[in-house]
PDB file of C-alpha atoms in Angstrom:
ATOM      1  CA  UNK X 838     197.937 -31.208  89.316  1.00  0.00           C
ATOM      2  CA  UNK X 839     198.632 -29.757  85.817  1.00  0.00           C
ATOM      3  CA  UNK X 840     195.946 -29.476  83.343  1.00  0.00           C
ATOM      4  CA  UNK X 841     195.387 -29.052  79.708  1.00  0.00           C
ATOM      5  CA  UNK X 842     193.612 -26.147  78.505  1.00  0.00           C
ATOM      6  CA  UNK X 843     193.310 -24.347  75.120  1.00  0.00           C
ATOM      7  CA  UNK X 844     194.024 -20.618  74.754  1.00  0.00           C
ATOM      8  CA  UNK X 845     191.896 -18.701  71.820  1.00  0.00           C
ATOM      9  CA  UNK X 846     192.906 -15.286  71.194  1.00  0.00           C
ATOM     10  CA  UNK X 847     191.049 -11.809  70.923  1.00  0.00           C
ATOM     11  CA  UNK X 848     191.178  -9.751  68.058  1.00  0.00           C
ATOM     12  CA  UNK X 849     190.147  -7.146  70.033  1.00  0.00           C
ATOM     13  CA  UNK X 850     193.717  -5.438  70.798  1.00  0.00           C
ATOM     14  CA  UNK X 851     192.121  -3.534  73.688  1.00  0.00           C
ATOM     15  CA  UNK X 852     191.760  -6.760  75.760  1.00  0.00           C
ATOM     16  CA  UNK X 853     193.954  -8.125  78.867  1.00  0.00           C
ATOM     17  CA  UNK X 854     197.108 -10.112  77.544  1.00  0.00           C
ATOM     18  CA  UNK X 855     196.600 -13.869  78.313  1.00  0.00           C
ATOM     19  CA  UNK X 856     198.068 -15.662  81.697  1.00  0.00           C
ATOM     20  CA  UNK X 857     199.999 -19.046  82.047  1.00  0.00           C
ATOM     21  CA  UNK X 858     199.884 -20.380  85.121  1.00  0.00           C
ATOM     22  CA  UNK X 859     203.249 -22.127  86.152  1.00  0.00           C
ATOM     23  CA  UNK X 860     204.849 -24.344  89.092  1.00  0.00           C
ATOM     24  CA  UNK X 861     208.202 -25.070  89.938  1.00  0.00           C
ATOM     25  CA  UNK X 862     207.976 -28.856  89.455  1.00  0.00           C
ATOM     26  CA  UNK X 863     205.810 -28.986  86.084  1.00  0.00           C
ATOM     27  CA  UNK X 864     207.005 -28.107  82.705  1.00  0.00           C
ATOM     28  CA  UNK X 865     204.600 -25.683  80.781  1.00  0.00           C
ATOM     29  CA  UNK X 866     204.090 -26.889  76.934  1.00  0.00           C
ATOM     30  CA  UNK X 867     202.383 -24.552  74.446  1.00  0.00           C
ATOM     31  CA  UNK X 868     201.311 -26.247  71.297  1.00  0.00           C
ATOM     32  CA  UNK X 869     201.017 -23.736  68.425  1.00  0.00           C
ATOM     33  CA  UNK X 870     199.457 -23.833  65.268  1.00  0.00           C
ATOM     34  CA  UNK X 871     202.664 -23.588  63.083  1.00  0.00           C
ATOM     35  CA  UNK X 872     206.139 -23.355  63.595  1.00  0.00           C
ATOM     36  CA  UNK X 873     207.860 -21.168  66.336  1.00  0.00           C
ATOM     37  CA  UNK X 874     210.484 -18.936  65.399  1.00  0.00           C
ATOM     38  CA  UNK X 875     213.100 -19.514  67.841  1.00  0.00           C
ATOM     39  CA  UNK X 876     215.111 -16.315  67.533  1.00  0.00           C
ATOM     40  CA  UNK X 877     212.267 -14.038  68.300  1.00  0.00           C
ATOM     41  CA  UNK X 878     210.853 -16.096  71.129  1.00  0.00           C
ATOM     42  CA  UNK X 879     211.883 -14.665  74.069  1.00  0.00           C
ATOM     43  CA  UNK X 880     210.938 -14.404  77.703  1.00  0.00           C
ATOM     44  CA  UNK X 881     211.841 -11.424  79.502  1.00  0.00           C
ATOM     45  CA  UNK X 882     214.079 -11.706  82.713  1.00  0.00           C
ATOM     46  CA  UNK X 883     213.995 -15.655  82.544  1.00  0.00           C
ATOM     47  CA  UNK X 884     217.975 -15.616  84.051  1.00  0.00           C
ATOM     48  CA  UNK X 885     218.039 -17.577  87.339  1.00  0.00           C
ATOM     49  CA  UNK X 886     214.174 -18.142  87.496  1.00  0.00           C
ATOM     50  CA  UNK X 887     213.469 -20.405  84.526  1.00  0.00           C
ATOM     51  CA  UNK X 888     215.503 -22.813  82.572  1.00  0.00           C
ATOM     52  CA  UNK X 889     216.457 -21.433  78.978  1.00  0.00           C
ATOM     53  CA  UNK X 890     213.763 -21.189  77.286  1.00  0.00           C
ATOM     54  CA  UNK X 891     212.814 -24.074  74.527  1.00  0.00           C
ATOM     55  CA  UNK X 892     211.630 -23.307  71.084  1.00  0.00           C
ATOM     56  CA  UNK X 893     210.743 -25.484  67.812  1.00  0.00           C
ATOM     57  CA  UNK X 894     208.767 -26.879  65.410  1.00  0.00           C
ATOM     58  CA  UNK X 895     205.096 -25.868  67.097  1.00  0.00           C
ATOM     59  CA  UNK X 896     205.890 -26.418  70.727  1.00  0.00           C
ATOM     60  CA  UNK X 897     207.182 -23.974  73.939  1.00  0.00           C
ATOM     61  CA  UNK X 898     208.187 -25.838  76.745  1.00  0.00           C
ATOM     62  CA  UNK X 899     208.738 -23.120  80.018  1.00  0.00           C
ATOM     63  CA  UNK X 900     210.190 -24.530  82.838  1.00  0.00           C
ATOM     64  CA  UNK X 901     210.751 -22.409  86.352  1.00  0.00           C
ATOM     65  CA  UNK X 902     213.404 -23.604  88.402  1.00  0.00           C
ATOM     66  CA  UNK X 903     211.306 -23.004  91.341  1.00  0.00           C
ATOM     67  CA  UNK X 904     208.450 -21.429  92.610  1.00  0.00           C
ATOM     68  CA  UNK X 905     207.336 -18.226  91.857  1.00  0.00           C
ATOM     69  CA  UNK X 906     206.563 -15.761  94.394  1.00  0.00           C
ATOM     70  CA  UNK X 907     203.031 -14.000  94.441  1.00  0.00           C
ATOM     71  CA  UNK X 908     203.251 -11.476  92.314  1.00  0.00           C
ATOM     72  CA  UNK X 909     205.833 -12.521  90.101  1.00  0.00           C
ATOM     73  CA  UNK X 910     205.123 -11.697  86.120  1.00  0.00           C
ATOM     74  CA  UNK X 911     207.376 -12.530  83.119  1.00  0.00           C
ATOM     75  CA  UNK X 912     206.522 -11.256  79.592  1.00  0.00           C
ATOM     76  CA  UNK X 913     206.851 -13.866  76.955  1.00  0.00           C
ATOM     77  CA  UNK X 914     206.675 -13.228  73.268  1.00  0.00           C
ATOM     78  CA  UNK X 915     206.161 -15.801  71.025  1.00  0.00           C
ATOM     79  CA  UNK X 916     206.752 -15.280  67.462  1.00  0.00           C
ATOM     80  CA  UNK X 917     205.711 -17.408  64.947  1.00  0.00           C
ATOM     81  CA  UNK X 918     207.867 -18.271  61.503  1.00  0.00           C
ATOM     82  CA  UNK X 919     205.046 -16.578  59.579  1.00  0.00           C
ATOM     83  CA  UNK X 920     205.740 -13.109  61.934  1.00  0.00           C
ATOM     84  CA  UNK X 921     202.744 -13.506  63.830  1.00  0.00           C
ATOM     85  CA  UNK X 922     203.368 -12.261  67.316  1.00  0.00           C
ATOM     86  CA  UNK X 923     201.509 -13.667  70.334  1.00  0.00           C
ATOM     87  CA  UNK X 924     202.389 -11.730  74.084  1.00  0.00           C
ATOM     88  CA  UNK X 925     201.588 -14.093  77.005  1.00  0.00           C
ATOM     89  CA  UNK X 926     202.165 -13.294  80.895  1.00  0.00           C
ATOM     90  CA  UNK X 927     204.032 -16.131  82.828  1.00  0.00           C
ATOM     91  CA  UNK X 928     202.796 -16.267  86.340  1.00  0.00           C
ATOM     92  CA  UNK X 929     201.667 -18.521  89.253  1.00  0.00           C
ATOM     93  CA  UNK X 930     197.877 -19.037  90.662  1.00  0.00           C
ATOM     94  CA  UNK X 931     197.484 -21.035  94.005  1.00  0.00           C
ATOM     95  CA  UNK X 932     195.259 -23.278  93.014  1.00  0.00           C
ATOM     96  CA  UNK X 933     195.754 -23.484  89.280  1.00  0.00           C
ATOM     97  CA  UNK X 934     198.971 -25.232  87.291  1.00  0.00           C
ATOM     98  CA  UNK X 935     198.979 -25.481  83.489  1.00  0.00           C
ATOM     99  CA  UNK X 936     200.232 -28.534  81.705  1.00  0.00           C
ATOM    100  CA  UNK X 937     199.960 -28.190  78.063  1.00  0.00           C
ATOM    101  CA  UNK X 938     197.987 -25.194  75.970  1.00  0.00           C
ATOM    102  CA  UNK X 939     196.699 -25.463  73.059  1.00  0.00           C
ATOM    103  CA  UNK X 940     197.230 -21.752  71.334  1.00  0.00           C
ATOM    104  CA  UNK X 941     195.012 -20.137  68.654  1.00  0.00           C
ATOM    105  CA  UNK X 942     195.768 -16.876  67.961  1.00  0.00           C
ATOM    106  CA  UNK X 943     193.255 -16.692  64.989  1.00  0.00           C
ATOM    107  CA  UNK X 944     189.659 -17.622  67.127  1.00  0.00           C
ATOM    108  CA  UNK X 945     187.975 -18.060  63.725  1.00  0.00           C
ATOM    109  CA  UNK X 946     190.635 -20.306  61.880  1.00  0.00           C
ATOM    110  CA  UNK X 947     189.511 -23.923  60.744  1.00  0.00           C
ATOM    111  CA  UNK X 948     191.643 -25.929  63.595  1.00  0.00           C
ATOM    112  CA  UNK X 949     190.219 -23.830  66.088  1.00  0.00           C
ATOM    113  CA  UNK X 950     186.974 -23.628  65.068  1.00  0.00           C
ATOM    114  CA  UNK X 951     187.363 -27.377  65.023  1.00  0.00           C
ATOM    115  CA  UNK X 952     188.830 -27.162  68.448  1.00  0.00           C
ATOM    116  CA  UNK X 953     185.930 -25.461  69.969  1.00  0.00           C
ATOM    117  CA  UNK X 954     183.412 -27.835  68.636  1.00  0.00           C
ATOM    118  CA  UNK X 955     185.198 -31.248  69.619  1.00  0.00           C
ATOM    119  CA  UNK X 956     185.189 -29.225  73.625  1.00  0.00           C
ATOM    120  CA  UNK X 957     182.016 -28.078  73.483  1.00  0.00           C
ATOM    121  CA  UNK X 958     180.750 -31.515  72.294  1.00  0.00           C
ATOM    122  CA  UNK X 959     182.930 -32.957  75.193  1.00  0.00           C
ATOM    123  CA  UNK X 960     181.094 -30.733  77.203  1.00  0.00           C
ATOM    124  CA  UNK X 961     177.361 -31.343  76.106  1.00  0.00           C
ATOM    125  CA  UNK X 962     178.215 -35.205  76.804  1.00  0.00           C
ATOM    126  CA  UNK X 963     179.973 -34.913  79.926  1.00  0.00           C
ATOM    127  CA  UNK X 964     176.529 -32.798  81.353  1.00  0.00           C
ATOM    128  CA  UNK X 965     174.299 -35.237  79.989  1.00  0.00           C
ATOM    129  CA  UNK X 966     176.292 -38.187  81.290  1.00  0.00           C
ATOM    130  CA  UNK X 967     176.236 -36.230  85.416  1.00  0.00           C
ATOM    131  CA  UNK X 968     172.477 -35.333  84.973  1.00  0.00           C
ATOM    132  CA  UNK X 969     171.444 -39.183  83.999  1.00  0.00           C
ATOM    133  CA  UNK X 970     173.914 -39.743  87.203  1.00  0.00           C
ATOM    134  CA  UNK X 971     171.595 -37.371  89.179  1.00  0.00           C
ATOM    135  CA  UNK X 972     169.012 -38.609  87.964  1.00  0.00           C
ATOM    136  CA  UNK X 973     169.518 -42.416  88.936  1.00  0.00           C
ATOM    137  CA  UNK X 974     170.639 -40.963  92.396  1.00  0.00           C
ATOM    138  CA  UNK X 975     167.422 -39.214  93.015  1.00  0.00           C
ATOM    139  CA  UNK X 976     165.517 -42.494  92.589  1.00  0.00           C
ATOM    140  CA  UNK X 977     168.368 -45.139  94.081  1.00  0.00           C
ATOM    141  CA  UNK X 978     167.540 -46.384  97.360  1.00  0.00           C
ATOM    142  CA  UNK X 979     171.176 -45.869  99.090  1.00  0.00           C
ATOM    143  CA  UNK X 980     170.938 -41.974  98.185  1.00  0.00           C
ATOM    144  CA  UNK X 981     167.690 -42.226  99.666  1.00  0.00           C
ATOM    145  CA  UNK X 982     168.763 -43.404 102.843  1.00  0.00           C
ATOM    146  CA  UNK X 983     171.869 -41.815 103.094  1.00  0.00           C
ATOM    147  CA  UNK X 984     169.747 -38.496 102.926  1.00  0.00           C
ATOM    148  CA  UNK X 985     167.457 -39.699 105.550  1.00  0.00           C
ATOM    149  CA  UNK X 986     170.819 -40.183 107.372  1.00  0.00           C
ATOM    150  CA  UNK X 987     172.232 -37.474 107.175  1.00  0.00           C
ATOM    151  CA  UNK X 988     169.129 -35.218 108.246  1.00  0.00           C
ATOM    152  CA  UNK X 989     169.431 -37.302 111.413  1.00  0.00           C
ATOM    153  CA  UNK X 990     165.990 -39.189 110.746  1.00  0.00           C
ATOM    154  CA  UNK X 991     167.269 -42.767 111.796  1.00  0.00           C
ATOM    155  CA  UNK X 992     164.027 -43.759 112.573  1.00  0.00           C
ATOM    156  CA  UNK X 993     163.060 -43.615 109.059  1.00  0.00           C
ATOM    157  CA  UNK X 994     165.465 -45.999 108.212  1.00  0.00           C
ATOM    158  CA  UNK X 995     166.164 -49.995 108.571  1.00  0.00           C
ATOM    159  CA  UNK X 996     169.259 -48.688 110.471  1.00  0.00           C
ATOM    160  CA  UNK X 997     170.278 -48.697 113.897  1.00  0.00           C
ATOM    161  CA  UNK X 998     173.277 -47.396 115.708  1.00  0.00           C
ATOM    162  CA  UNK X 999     176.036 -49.880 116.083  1.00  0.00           C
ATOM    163  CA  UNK X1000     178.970 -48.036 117.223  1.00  0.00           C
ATOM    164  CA  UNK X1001     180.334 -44.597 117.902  1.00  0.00           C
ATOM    165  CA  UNK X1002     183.555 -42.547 118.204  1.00  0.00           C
ATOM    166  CA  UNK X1003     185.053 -39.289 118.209  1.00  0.00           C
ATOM    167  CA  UNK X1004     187.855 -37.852 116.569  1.00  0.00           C
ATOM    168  CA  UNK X1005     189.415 -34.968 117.542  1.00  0.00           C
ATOM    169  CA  UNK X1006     191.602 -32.977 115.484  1.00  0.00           C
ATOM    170  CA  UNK X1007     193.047 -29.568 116.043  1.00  0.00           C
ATOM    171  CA  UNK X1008     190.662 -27.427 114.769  1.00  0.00           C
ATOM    172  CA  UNK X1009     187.022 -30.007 114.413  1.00  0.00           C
ATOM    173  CA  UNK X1010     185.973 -32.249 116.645  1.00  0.00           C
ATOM    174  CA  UNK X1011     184.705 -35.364 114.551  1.00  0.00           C
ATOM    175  CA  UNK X1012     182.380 -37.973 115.426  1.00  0.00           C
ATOM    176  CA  UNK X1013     181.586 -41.175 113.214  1.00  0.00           C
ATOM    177  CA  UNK X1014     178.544 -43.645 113.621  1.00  0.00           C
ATOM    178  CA  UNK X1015     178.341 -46.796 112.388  1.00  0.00           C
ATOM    179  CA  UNK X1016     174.526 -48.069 111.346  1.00  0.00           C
ATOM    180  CA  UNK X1017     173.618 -52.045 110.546  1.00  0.00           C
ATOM    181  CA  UNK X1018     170.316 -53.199 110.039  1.00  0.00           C
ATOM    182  CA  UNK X1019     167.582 -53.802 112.604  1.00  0.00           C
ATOM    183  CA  UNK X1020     167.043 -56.965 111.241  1.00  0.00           C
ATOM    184  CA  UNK X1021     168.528 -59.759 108.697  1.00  0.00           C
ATOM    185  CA  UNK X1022     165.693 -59.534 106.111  1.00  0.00           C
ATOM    186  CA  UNK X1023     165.369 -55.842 105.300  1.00  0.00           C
ATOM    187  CA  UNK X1024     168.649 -54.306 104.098  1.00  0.00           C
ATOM    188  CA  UNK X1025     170.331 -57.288 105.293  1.00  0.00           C
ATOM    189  CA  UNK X1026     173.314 -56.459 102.979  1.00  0.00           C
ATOM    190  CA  UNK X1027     173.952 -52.620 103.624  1.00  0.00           C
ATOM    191  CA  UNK X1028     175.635 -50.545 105.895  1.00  0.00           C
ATOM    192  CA  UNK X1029     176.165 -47.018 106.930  1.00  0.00           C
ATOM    193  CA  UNK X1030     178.687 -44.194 108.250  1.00  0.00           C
ATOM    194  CA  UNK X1031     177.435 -41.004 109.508  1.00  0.00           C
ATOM    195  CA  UNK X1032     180.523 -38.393 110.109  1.00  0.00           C
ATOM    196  CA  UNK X1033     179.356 -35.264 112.697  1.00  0.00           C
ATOM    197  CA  UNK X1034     181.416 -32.896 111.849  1.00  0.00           C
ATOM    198  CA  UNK X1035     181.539 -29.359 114.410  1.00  0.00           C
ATOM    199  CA  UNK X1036     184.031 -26.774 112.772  1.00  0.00           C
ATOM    200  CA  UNK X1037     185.963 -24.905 115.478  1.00  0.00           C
ATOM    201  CA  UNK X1038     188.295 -23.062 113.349  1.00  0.00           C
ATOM    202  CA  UNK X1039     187.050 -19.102 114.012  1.00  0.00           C
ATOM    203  CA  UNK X1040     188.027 -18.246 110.477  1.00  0.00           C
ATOM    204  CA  UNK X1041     187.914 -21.119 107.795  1.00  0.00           C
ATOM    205  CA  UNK X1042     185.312 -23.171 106.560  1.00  0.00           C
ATOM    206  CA  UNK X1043     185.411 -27.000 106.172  1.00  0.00           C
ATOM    207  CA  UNK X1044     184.891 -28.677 103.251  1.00  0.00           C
ATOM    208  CA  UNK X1045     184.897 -32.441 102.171  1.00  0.00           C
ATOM    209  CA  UNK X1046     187.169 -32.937  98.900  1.00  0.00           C
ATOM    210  CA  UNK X1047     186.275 -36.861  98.941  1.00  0.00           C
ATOM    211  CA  UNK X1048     185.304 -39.682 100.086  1.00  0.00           C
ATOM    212  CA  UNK X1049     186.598 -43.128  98.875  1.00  0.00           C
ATOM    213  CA  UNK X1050     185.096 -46.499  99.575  1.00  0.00           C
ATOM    214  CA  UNK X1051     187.541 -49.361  98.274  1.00  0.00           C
ATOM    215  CA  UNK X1052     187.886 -52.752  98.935  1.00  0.00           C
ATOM    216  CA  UNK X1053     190.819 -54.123 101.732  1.00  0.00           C
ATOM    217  CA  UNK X1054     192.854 -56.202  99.464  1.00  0.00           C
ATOM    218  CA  UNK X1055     192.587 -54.699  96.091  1.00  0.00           C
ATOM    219  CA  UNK X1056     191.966 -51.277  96.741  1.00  0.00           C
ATOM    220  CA  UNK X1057     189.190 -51.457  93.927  1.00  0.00           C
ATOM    221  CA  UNK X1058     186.451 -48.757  94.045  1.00  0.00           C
ATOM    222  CA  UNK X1059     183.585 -50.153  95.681  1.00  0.00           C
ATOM    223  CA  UNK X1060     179.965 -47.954  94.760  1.00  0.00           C
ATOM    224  CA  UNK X1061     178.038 -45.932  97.674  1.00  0.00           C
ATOM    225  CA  UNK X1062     176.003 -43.367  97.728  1.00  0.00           C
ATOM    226  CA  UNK X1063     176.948 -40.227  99.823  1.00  0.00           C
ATOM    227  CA  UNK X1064     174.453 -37.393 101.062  1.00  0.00           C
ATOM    228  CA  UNK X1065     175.685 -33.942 103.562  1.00  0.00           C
ATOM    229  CA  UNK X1066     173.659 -31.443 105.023  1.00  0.00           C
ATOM    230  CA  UNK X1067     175.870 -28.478 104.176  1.00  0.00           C
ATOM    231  CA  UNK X1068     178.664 -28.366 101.125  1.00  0.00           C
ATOM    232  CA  UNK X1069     181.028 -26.581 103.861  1.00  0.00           C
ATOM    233  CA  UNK X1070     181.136 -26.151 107.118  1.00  0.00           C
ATOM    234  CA  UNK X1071     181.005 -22.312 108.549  1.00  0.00           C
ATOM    235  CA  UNK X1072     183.542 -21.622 111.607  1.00  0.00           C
ATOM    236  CA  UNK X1073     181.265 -22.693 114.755  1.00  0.00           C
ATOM    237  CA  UNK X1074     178.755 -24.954 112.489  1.00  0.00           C
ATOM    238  CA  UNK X1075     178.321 -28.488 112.688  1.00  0.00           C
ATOM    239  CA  UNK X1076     177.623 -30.353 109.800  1.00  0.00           C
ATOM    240  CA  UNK X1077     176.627 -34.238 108.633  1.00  0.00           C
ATOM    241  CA  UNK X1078     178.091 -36.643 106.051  1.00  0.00           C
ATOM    242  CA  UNK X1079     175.968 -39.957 105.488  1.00  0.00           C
ATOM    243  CA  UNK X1080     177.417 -42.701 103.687  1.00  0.00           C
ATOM    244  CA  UNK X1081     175.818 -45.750 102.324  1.00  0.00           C
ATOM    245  CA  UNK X1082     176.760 -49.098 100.928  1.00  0.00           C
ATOM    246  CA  UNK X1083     175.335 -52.551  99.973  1.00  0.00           C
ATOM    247  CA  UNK X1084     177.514 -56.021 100.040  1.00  0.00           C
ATOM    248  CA  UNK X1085     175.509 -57.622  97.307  1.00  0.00           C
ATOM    249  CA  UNK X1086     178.326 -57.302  94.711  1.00  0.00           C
ATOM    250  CA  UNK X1087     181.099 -57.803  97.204  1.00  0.00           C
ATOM    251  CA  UNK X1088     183.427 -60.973  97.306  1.00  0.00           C
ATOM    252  CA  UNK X1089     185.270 -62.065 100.004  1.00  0.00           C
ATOM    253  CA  UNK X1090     187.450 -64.573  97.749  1.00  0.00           C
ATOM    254  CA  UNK X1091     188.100 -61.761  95.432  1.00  0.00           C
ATOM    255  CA  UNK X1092     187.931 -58.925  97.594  1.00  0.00           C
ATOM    256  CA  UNK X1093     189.491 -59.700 101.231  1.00  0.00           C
ATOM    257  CA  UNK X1094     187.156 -59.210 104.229  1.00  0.00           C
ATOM    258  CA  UNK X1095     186.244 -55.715 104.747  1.00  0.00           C
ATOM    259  CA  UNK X1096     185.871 -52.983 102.989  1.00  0.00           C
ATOM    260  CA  UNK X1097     188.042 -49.318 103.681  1.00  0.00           C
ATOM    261  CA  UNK X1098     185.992 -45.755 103.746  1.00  0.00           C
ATOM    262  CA  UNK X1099     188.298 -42.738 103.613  1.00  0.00           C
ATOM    263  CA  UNK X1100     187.110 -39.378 104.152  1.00  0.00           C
ATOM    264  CA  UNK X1101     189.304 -36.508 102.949  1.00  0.00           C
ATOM    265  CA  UNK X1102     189.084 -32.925 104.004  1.00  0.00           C
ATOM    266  CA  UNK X1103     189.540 -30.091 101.560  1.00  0.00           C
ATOM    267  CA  UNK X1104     193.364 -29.415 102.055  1.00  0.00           C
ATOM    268  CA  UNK X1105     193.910 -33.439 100.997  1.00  0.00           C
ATOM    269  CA  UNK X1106     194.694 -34.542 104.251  1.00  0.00           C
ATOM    270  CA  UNK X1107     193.015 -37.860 105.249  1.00  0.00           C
ATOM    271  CA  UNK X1108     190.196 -36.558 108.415  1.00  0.00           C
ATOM    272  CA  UNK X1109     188.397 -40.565 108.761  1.00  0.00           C
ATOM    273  CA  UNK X1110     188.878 -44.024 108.204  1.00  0.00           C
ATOM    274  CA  UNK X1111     186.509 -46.795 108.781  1.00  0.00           C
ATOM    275  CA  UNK X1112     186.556 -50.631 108.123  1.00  0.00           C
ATOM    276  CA  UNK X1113     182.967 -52.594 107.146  1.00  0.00           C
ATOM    277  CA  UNK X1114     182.484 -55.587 106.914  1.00  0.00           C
ATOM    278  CA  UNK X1115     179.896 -57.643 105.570  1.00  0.00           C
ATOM    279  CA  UNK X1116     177.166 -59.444 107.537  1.00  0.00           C
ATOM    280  CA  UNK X1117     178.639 -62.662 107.668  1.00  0.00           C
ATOM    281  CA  UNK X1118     182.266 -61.509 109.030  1.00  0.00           C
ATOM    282  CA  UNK X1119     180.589 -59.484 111.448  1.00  0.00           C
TER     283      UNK X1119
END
């Protein structure tokens, strides 16, 4: 998915000449801090690879007309109506598309200076707001159990094994356990998944990209707590995923009768799904 990112310049001539990372279904926009000149704003063998280049007012827009192979570099100049020059290197990363850039050739000019603030500000507040989220999880009950779970320590838990299946796939061999409560009193309201995961790919490691826990008829995000003994699995390793969630805030008149859990592997594709339901639908 393309992603914004701002680009702040070296004055240090010595230093590598900046890369955008392109894709042959996304338009690149860079955002300058004046006006482009569009006569001296050129990209170097663009013919049959990009669509003509467009330049004015403060904005770049680069769009390939397909893919580029590995390996593939373009020089771009960009020259700006005051003569200031700024080289770029047009180029593809697998895992890494560029949306719109923010450019600052000048580091230590006021808008950029401002720039860097507002992001590192962004920053500060996004770390605070996942280390209060850490926090809570350390202390919530669910995370608790889940990690009890998934160190295989059912005993330690108001759980007991409902059901269980495998899944095989091509290169794991998956098995999923469902967990209700012993009895109605204690956790009456909760549930949990446990995924066994055994990697038999010789070469390539497995790793969870997400899990999603949503409700059957709206598709609304429903909250659970997740804990895994590993955050990959080696070729030949096996490897838990616990998964806990409480009913209390779910409603059947608002939310259908079950809820979905969706486990996706690290190349996107879907590797689980599970319907749970609450007590009194089961």
């Amino acid at each position: 998915m393309p992603t914004p990112r701002t680009l702040y310049f070296s004055r240090d001539s010595r230093d590598a000449v900046p890369e955008l990372y392109v894709d042959g279904t996304t338009a690149t926009v860079l955002r300058l801090p004046s006006a482009v000149d569009p006569e001296r704003t050129k990209l170097l063998g663009w013919e049959g690879r990009f669509e003509p280049l467009l330049a004015g007012g403060r904005s770049v827009v680069i769009a390939p007309l397909q893919n580029l192979a590995r390996g593939d570099r373009f020089m771009l100049l960009v020259t700006l109506l005051d003569g200031t020059e700024i080289p770029l290197t047009v180029t593809a990363a697998t895992c890494r598309i560029d949306g719109q850039i923010s450019v600052f050739p000048d580091p230590e000019a006021p808008a950029a200076l401002r720039k860097a603030l507002d992001e590192k500000t962004q920053e500060v507040d996004s770390l605070r707001a996942e280390n209060n989220q850490r926090r809570e999880q350390e202390t919530s009950v669910d995370h608790a159990l889940a990690a009890l779970l998934a160190r295989d320590q059912v005993a330690l838990t108001p759980f007991s094994e409902s059901r269980k299946w495998r899944l095989r796939e091509e290169s794991a061999d998956v098995e999923v356990s469902l967990f209700l409560p012993k009895g109605k009193k204690v956790a009456a309201s909760k549930a949990a998944v446990v995924f066994t995961v055994k990697n038999r790919d010789p070469a390539r490691s497995r790793a969870l990209q997400e899990a999603r826990l949503t409700t059957y008829a709206t598709r609304q995000a429903h909250p659970f707590a997740l804990r895994a003994t590993l955050p990959s699995i080696a070729p030949g390793e096996e490897g838990r995923i616990a998964i806990v969630t409480d009913f209390d805030s779910f409603d059947p008149a608002r939310d259908g009768d079950r809820l979905v859990l969706e486990l996706f592997r690290g190349d996107g594709l879907r590797q689980a799904y599970v319907e749970l339901m609450p007590q009194s639908q089961r």
